[in-house]
Short mmCIF file of C-alpha atoms in Angstrom, two decimals:
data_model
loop_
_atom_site.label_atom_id
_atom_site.label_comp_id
_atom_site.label_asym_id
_atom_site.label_seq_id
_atom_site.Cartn_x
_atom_site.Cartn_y
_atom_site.Cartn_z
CA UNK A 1198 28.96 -11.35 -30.43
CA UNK A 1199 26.76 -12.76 -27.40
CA UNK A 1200 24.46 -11.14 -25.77
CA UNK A 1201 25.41 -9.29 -22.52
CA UNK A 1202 24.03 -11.19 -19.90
CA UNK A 1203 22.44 -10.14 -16.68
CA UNK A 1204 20.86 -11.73 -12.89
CA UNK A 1205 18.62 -10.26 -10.86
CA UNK A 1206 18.52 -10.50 -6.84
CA UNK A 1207 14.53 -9.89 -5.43
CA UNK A 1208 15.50 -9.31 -1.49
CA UNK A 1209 12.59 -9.72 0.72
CA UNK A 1210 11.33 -11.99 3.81
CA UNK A 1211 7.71 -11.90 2.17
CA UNK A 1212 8.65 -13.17 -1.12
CA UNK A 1213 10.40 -16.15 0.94
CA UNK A 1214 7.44 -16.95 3.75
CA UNK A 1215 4.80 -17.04 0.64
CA UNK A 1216 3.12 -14.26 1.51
CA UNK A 1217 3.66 -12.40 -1.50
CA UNK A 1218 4.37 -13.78 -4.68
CA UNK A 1219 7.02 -12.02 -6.37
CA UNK A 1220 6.43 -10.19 -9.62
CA UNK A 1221 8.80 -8.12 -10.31
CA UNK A 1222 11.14 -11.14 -11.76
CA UNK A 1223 8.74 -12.13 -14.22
CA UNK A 1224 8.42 -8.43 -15.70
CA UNK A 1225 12.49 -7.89 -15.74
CA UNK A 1226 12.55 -11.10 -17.47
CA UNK A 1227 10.63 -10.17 -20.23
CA UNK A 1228 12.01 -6.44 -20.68
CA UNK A 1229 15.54 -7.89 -20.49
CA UNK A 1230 14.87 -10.64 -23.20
CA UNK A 1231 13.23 -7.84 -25.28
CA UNK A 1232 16.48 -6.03 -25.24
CA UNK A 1233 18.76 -8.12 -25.89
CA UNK A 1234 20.31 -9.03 -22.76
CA UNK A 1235 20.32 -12.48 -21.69
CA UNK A 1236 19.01 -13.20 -18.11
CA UNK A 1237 20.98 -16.21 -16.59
CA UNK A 1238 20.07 -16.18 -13.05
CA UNK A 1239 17.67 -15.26 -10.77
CA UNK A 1240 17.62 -15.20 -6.52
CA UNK A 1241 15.64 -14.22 -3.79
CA UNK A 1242 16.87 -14.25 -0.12
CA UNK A 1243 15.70 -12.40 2.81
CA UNK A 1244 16.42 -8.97 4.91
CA UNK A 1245 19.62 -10.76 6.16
CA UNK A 1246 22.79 -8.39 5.39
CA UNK A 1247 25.42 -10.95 5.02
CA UNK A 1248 23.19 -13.20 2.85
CA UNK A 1249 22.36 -9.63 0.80
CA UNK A 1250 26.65 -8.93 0.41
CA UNK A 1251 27.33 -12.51 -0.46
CA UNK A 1252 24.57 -12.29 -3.52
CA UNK A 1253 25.75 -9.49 -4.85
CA UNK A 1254 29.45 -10.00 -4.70
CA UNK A 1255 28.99 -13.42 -6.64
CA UNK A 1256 25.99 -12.00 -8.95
CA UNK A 1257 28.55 -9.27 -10.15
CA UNK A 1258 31.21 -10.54 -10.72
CA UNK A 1259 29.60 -13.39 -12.66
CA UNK A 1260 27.44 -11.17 -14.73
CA UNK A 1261 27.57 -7.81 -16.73
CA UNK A 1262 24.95 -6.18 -15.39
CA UNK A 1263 22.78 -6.74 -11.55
CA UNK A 1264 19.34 -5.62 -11.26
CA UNK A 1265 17.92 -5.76 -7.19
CA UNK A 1266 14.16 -5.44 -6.70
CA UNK A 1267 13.42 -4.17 -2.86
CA UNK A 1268 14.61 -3.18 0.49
CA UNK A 1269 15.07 0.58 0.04
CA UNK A 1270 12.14 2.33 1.67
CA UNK A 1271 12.30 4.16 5.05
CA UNK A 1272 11.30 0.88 7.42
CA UNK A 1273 14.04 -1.25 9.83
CA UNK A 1274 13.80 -3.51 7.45
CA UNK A 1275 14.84 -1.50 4.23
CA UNK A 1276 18.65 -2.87 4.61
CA UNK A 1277 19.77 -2.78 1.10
CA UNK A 1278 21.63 0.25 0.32
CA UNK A 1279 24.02 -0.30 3.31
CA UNK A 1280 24.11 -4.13 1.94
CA UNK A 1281 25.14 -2.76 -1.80
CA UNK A 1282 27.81 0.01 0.00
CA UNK A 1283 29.33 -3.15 2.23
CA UNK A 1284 29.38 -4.95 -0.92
CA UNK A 1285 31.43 -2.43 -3.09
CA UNK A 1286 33.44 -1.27 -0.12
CA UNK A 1287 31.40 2.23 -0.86
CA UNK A 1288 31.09 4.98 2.20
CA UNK A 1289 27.29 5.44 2.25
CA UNK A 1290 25.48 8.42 4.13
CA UNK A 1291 22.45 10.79 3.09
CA UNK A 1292 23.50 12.07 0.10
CA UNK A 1293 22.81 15.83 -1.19
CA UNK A 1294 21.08 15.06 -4.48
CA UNK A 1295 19.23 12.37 -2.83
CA UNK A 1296 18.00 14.26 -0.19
CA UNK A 1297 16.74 17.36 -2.16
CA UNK A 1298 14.94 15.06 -4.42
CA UNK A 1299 13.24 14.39 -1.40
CA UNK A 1300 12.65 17.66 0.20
CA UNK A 1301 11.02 18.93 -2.63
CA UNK A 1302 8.94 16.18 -2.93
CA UNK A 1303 7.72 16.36 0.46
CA UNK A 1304 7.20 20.25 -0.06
CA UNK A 1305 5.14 19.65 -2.78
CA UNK A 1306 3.10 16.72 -1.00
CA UNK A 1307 2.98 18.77 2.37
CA UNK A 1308 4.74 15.93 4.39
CA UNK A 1309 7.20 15.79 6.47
CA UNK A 1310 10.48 14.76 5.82
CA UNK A 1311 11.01 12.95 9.19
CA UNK A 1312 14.11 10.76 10.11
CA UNK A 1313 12.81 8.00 8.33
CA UNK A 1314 12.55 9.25 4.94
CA UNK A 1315 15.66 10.60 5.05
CA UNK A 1316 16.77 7.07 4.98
CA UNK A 1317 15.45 6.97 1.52
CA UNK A 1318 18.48 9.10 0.25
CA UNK A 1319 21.52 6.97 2.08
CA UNK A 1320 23.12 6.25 -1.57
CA UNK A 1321 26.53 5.04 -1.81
CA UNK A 1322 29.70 7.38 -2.72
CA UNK A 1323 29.95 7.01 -6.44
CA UNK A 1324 26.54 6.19 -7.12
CA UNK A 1325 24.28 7.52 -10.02
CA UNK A 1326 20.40 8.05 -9.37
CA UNK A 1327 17.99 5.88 -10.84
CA UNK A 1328 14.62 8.43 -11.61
CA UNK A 1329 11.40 7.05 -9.65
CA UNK A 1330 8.75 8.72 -11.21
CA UNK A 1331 6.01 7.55 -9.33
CA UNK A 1332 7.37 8.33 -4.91
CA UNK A 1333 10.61 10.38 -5.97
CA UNK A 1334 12.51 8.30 -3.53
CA UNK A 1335 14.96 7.29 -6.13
CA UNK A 1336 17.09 3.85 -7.09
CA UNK A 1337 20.69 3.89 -7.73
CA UNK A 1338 23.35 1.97 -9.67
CA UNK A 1339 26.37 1.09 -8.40
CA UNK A 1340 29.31 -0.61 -10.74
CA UNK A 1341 27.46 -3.01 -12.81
CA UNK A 1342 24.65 -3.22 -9.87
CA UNK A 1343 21.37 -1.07 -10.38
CA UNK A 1344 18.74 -0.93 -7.27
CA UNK A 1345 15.50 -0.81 -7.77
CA UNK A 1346 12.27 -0.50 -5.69
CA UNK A 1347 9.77 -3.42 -4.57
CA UNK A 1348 6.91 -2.20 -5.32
CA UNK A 1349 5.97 -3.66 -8.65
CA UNK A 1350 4.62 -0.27 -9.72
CA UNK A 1351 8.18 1.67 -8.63
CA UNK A 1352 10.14 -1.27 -9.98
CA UNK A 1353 9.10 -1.15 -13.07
CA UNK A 1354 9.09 2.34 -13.63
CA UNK A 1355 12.77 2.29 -13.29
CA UNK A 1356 13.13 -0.64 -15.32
CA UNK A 1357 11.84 1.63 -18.11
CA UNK A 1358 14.18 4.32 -17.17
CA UNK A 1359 17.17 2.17 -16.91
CA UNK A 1360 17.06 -0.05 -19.73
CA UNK A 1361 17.35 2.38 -22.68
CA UNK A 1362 20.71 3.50 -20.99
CA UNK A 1363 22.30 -0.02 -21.89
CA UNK A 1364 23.63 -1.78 -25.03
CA UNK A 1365 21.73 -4.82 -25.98
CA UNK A 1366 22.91 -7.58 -28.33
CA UNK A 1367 20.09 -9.06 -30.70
CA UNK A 1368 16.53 -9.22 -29.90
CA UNK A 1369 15.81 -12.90 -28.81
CA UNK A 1370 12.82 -13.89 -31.05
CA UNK A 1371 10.69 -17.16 -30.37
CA UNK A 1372 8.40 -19.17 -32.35
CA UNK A 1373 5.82 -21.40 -30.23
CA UNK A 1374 4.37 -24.62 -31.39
CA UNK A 1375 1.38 -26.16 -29.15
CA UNK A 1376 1.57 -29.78 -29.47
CA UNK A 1377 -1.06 -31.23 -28.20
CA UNK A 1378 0.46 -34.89 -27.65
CA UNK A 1379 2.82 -36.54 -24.59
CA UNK A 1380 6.25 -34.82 -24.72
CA UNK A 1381 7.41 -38.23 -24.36
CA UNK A 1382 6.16 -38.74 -28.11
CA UNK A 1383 7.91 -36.08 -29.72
CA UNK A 1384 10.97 -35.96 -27.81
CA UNK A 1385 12.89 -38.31 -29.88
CA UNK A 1386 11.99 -35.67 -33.31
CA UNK A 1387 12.80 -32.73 -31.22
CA UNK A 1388 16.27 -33.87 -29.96
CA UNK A 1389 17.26 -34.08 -33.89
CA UNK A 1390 16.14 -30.82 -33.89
CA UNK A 1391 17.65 -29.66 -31.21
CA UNK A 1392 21.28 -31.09 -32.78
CA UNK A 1393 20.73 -29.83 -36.02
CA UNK A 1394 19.65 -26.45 -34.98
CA UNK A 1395 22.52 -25.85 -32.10
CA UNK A 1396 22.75 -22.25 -32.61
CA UNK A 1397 19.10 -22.11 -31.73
CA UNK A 1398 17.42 -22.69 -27.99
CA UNK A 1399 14.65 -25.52 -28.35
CA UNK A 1400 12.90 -26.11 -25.25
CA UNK A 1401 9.92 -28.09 -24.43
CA UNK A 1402 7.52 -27.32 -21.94
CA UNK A 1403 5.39 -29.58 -21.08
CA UNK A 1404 1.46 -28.99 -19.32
CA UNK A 1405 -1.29 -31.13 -18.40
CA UNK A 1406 -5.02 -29.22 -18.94
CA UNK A 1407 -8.12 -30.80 -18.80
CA UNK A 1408 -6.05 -34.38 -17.69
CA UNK A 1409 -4.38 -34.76 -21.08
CA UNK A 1410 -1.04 -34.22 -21.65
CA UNK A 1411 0.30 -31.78 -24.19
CA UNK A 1412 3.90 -29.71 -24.65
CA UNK A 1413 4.59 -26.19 -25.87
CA UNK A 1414 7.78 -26.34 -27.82
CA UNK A 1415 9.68 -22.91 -27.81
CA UNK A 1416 12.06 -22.12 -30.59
CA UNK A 1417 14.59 -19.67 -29.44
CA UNK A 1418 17.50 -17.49 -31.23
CA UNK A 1419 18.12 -14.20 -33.06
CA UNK A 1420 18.45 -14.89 -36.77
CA UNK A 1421 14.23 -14.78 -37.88
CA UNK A 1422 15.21 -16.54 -41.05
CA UNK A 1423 16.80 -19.57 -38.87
CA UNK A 1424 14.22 -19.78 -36.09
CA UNK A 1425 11.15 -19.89 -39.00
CA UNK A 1426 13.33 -22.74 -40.83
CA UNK A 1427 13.63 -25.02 -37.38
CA UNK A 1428 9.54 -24.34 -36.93
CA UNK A 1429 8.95 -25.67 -40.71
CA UNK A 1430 11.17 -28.70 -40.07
CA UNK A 1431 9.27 -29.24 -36.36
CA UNK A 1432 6.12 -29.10 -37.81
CA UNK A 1433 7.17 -31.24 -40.55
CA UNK A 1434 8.81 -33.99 -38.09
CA UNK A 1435 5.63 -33.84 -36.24
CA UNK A 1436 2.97 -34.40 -39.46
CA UNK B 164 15.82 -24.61 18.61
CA UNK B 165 15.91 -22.67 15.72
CA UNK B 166 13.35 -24.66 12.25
CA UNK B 167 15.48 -25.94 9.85
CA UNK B 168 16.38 -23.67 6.65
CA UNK B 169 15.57 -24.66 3.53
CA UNK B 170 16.40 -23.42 -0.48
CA UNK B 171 14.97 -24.06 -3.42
CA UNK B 172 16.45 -23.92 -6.87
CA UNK B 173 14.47 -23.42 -9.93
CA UNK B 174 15.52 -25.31 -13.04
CA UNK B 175 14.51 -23.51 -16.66
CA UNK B 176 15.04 -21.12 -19.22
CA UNK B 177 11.24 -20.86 -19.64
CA UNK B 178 11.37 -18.67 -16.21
CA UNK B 179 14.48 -16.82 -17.48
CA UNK B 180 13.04 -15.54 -20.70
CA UNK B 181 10.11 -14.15 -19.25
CA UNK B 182 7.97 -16.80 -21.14
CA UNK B 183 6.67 -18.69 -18.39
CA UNK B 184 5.90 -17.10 -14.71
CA UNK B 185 7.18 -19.87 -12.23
CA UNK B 186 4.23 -20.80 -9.49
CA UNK B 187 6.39 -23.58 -7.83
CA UNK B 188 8.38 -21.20 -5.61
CA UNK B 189 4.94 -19.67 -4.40
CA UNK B 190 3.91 -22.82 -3.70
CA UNK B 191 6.68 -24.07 -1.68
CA UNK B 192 6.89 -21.21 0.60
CA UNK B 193 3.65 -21.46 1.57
CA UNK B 194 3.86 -24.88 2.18
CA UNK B 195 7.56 -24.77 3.75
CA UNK B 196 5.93 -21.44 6.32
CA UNK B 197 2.97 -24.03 7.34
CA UNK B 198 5.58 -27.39 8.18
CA UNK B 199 7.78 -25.08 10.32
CA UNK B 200 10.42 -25.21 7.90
CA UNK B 201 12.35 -21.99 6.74
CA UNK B 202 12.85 -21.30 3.30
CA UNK B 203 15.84 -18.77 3.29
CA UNK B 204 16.78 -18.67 -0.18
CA UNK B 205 15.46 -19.26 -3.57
CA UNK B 206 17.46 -19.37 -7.14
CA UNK B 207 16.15 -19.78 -10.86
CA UNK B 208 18.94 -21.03 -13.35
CA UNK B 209 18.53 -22.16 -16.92
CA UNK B 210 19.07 -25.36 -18.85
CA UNK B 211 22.97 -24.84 -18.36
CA UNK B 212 24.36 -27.97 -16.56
CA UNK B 213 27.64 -25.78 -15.15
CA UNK B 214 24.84 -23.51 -13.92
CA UNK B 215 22.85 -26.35 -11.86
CA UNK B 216 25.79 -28.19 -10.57
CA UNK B 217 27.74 -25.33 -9.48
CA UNK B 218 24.00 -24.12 -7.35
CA UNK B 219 22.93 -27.77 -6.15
CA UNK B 220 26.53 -28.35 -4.36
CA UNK B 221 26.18 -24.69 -3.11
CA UNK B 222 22.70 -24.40 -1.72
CA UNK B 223 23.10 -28.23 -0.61
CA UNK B 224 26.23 -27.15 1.65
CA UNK B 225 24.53 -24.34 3.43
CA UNK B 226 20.99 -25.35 3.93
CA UNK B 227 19.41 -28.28 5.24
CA UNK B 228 16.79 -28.98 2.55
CA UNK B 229 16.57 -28.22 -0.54
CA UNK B 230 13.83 -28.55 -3.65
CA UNK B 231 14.29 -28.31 -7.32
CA UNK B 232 11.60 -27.99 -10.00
CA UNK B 233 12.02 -28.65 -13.24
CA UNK B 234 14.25 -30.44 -15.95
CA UNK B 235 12.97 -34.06 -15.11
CA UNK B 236 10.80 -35.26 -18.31
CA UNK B 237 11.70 -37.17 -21.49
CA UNK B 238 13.16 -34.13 -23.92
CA UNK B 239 16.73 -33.43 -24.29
CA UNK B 240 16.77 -30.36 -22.37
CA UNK B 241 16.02 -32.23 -19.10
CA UNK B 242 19.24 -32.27 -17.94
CA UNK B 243 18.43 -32.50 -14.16
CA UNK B 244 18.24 -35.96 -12.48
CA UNK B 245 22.62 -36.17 -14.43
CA UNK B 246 23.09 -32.34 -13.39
CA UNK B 247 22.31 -34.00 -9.79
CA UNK B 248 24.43 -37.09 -9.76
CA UNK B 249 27.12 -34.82 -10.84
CA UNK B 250 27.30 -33.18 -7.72
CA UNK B 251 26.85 -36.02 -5.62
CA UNK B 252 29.33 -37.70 -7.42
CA UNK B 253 26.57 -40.40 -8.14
CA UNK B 254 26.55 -42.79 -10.85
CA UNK B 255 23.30 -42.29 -12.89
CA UNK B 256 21.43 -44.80 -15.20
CA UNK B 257 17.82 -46.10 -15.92
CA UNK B 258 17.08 -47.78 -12.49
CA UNK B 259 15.08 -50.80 -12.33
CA UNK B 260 12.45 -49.71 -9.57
CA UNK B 261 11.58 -46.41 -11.74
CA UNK B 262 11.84 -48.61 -15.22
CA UNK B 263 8.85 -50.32 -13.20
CA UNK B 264 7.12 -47.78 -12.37
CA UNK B 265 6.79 -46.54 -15.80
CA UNK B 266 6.40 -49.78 -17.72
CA UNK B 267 3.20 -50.25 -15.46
CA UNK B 268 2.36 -46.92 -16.18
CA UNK B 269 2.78 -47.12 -20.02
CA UNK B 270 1.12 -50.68 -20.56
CA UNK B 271 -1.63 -49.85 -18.90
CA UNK B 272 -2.20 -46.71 -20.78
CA UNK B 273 -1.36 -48.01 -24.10
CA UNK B 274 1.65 -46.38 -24.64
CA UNK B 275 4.80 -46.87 -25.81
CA UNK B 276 8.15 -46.72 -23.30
CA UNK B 277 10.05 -45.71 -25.38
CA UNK B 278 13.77 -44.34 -25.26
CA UNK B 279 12.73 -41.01 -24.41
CA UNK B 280 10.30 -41.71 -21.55
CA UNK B 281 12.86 -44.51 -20.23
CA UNK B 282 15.03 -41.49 -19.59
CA UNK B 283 12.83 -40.36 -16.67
CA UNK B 284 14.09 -43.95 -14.86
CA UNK B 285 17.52 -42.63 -15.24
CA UNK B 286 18.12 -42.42 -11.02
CA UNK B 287 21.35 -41.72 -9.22
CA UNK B 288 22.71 -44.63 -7.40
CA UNK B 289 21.31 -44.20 -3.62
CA UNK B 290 18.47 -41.95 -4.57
CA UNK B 291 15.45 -42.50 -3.34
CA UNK B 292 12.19 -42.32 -5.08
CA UNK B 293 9.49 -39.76 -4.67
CA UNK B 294 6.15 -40.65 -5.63
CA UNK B 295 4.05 -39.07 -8.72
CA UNK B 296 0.54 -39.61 -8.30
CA UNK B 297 -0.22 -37.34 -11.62
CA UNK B 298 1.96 -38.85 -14.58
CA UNK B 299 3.56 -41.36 -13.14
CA UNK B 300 7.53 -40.69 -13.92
CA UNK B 301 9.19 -40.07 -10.53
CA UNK B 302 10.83 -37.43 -8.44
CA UNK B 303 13.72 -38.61 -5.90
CA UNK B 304 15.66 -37.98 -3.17
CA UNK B 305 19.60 -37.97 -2.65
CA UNK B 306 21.50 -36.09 0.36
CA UNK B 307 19.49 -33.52 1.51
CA UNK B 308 18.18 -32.47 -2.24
CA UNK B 309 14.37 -33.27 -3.17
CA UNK B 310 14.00 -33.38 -7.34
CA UNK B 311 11.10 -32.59 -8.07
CA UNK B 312 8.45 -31.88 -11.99
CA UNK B 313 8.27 -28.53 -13.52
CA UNK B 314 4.87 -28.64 -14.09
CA UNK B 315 2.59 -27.51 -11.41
CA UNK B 316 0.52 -30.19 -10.75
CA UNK B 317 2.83 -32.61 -10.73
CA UNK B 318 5.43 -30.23 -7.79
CA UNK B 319 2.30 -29.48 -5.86
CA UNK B 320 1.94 -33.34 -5.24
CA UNK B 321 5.43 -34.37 -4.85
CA UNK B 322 5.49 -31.78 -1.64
CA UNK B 323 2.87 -33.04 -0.59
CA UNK B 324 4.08 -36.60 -0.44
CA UNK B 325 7.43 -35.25 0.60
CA UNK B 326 6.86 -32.45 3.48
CA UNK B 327 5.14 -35.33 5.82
CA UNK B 328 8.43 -36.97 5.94
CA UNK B 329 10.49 -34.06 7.17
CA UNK B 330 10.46 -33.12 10.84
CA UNK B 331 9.85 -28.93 11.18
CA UNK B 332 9.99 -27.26 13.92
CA UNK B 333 7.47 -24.98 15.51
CA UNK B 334 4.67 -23.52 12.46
CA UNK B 335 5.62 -19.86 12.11
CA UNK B 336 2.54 -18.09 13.04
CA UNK B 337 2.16 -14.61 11.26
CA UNK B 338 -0.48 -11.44 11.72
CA UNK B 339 -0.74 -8.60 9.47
CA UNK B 340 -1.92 -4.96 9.88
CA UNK B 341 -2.89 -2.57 7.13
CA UNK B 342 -2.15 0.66 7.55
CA UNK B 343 -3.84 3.19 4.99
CA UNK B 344 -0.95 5.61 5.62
CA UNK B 345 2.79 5.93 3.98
CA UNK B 346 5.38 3.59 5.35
CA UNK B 347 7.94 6.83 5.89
CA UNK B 348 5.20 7.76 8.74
CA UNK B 349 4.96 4.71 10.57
CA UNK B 350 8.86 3.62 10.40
CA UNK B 351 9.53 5.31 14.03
CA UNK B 352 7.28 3.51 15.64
CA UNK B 353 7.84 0.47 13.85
CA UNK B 354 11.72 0.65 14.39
CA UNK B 355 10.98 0.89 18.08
CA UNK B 356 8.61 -2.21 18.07
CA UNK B 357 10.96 -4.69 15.95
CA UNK B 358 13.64 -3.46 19.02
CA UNK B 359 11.26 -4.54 21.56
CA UNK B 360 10.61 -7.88 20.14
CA UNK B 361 13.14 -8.84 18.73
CA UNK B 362 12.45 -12.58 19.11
CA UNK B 363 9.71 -11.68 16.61
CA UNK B 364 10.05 -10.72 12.49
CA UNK B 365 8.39 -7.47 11.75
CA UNK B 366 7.86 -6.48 8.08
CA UNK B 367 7.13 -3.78 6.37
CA UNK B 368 5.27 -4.12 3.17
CA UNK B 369 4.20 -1.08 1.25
CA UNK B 370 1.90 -0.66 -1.43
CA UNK B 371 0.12 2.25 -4.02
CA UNK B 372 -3.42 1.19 -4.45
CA UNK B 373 -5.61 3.81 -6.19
CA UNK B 374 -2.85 6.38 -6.20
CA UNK B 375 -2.72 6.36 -2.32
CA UNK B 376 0.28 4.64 -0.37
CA UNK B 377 -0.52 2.37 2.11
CA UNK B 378 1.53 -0.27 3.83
CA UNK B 379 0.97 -3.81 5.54
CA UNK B 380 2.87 -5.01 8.53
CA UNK B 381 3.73 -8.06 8.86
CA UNK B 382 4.21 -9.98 12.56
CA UNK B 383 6.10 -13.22 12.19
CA UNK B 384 6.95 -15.54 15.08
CA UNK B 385 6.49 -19.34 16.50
CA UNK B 386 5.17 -18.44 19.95
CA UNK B 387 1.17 -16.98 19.46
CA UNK B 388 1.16 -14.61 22.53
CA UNK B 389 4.12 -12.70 21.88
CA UNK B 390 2.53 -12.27 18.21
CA UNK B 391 -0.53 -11.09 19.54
CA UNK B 392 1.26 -8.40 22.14
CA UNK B 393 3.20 -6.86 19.71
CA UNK B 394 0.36 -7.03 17.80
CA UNK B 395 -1.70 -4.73 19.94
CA UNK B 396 1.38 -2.49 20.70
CA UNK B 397 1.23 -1.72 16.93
CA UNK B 398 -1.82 -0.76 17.20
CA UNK B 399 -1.60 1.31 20.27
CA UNK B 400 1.77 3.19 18.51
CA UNK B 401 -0.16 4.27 15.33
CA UNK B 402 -3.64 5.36 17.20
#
């Protein structure tokens, strides 16, 4: 059986005006891949609601399961809860739960819970909490959509709450061979390979360091016994 | 009149697995922000050809540049420059001008051309060329769609020969505020500013550094005095 298979959708102006460079897609990537569920596509746009609907109409209903990165804090510009309600046709308002996961938070802290915050627990009808360990405000997931925080440290706090909750297929497992000659010399061997190994991913990714050329080749697949056998006969090809 | 809009559409399943964290988009941003050009969307797909046709013809509908990375070398998973023609409609084969190119490249290296590199001269029909002052093997241009290397080096030069060409409109000029403080304290004040000027983008960009939240804000707009007013109602709001 394949591998369920997953996007993600990073919303934020910053990401987009290259003043911050987004991390948050990186670290899904590699927790997805590590659980078994294949991430197909990624996209960032900005705090622009009907750019934010569109995404995530088309993101889920292409995919099994969404993961969002950012927009849910207590600024004007924290749009995306309203964005995920418009999406699913969900009423959205401060929800109960929400909120007293906030009020006792704030108790604790000594704050206050002004208007702002109280943004923070605007979850959609239907909606199930995602735990944020680290601010309390929390994420939510919505259909096959889970929300998540910005803040790399938030973000991926929830990623480790939220992951364990779904099925993953096979582990992907990859082999890396450094080769340090032109990818235009080895290409010829590796697209054999690549045909005679179909039910494996071979990709070749190519770097130049110190001015000389040289390619990482990435074997790719979830059968060990397979993905060791097309690393013997790559490293063979290449003696 | 409003700068153009721009999207960018990373090519890869290096990105997608988590094995590789893409710089390129970074990059671009940065440079896009500086050349008055506004980058409102960004996508990562893999080596899927479905995948890249189905994005190119969207993103090249609704934007009026865009930039890919990736998917242009020698091995058999570079599948972009016929993932292209496909959604122009182009014909694609090994063009003389770009055969040149790389036979002058190869001979006076000492290398081979051989069937694998002679795939990087396979051009659409109409294309033109973009220039590759690192290795050689070139980038081009058809429509409104800039291909452009994977590897760093190599995408940090082709925008640079590129942007000059494109007319952007005015530089968007940004200033930023830290505030040592919790974003759900400042939003009031914030919300009321971003209503004020709401010719300007204001941002709100929080942070935990050392346990404490903090948050910067973020003034974006093309005309410099307006930036710096709102700038120092900010700071009058949170004394």
């Amino acid at each position: 059986m394949p591998n369920p298979t997953a996007a993600m959708l990073v919303i934020g102006d910053e990401i987009l005006s290259g003043r911050t460079r987004d991390s948050n897609m990186h670290h899904l990537a590699g927790a997805l891949t590590g659980h078994g569920i294949d991430l197909k596509e990624a996209r960032v746009v900005s705090d622009h609601a009907p750019s934010i609907v569109a995404a995530i109409r088309a993101l889920s209903a292409a995919y099994d399961h969404v993961f969002t990165s950012g927009g849910i804090g207590p600024t004007h510009d924290d749009i995306t809860a309203d964005c995920i309600a418009e999406a699913f046709g969900a009423h959205i308002d401060v929800r109960a739960d929400a909120r007293a996961l906030l009020e006792a938070h704030y108790a604790r802290t000594g704050q206050e819970l002004n208007a702002a915050r109280l943004r923070m627990a605007r979850i959609p009808d239907g909606a199930t909490l995602i735990d944020n360990p680290v601010s309390t405000a929390p994420g939510f997931i919505i259909g096959n959509v889970h929300v998540m925080a910005g803040v790399p440290a938030v973000f991926e706090a929830m990623v480790a709450s939220v992951l364990p909750t779904l099925t993953g297929g096979a582990p992907l497992l990859s082999e890396t061979l450094r080769v340090d000659r032109p990818e235009g010399e080895i290409a010829a061997p590796l697209g054999e390979l690549a045909a005679r190994y179909a039910d494996l991913s071979i990709g070749c990714y190519p770097f130049i360091r110190n001015g000389q050329p040289g390619a990482n080749v990435v074997i790719r697949g979830t059968e060990a016994a397979r993905v060791a056998a097309a690393l013997d006969d790559l490293k063979a090809a290449l003696d």
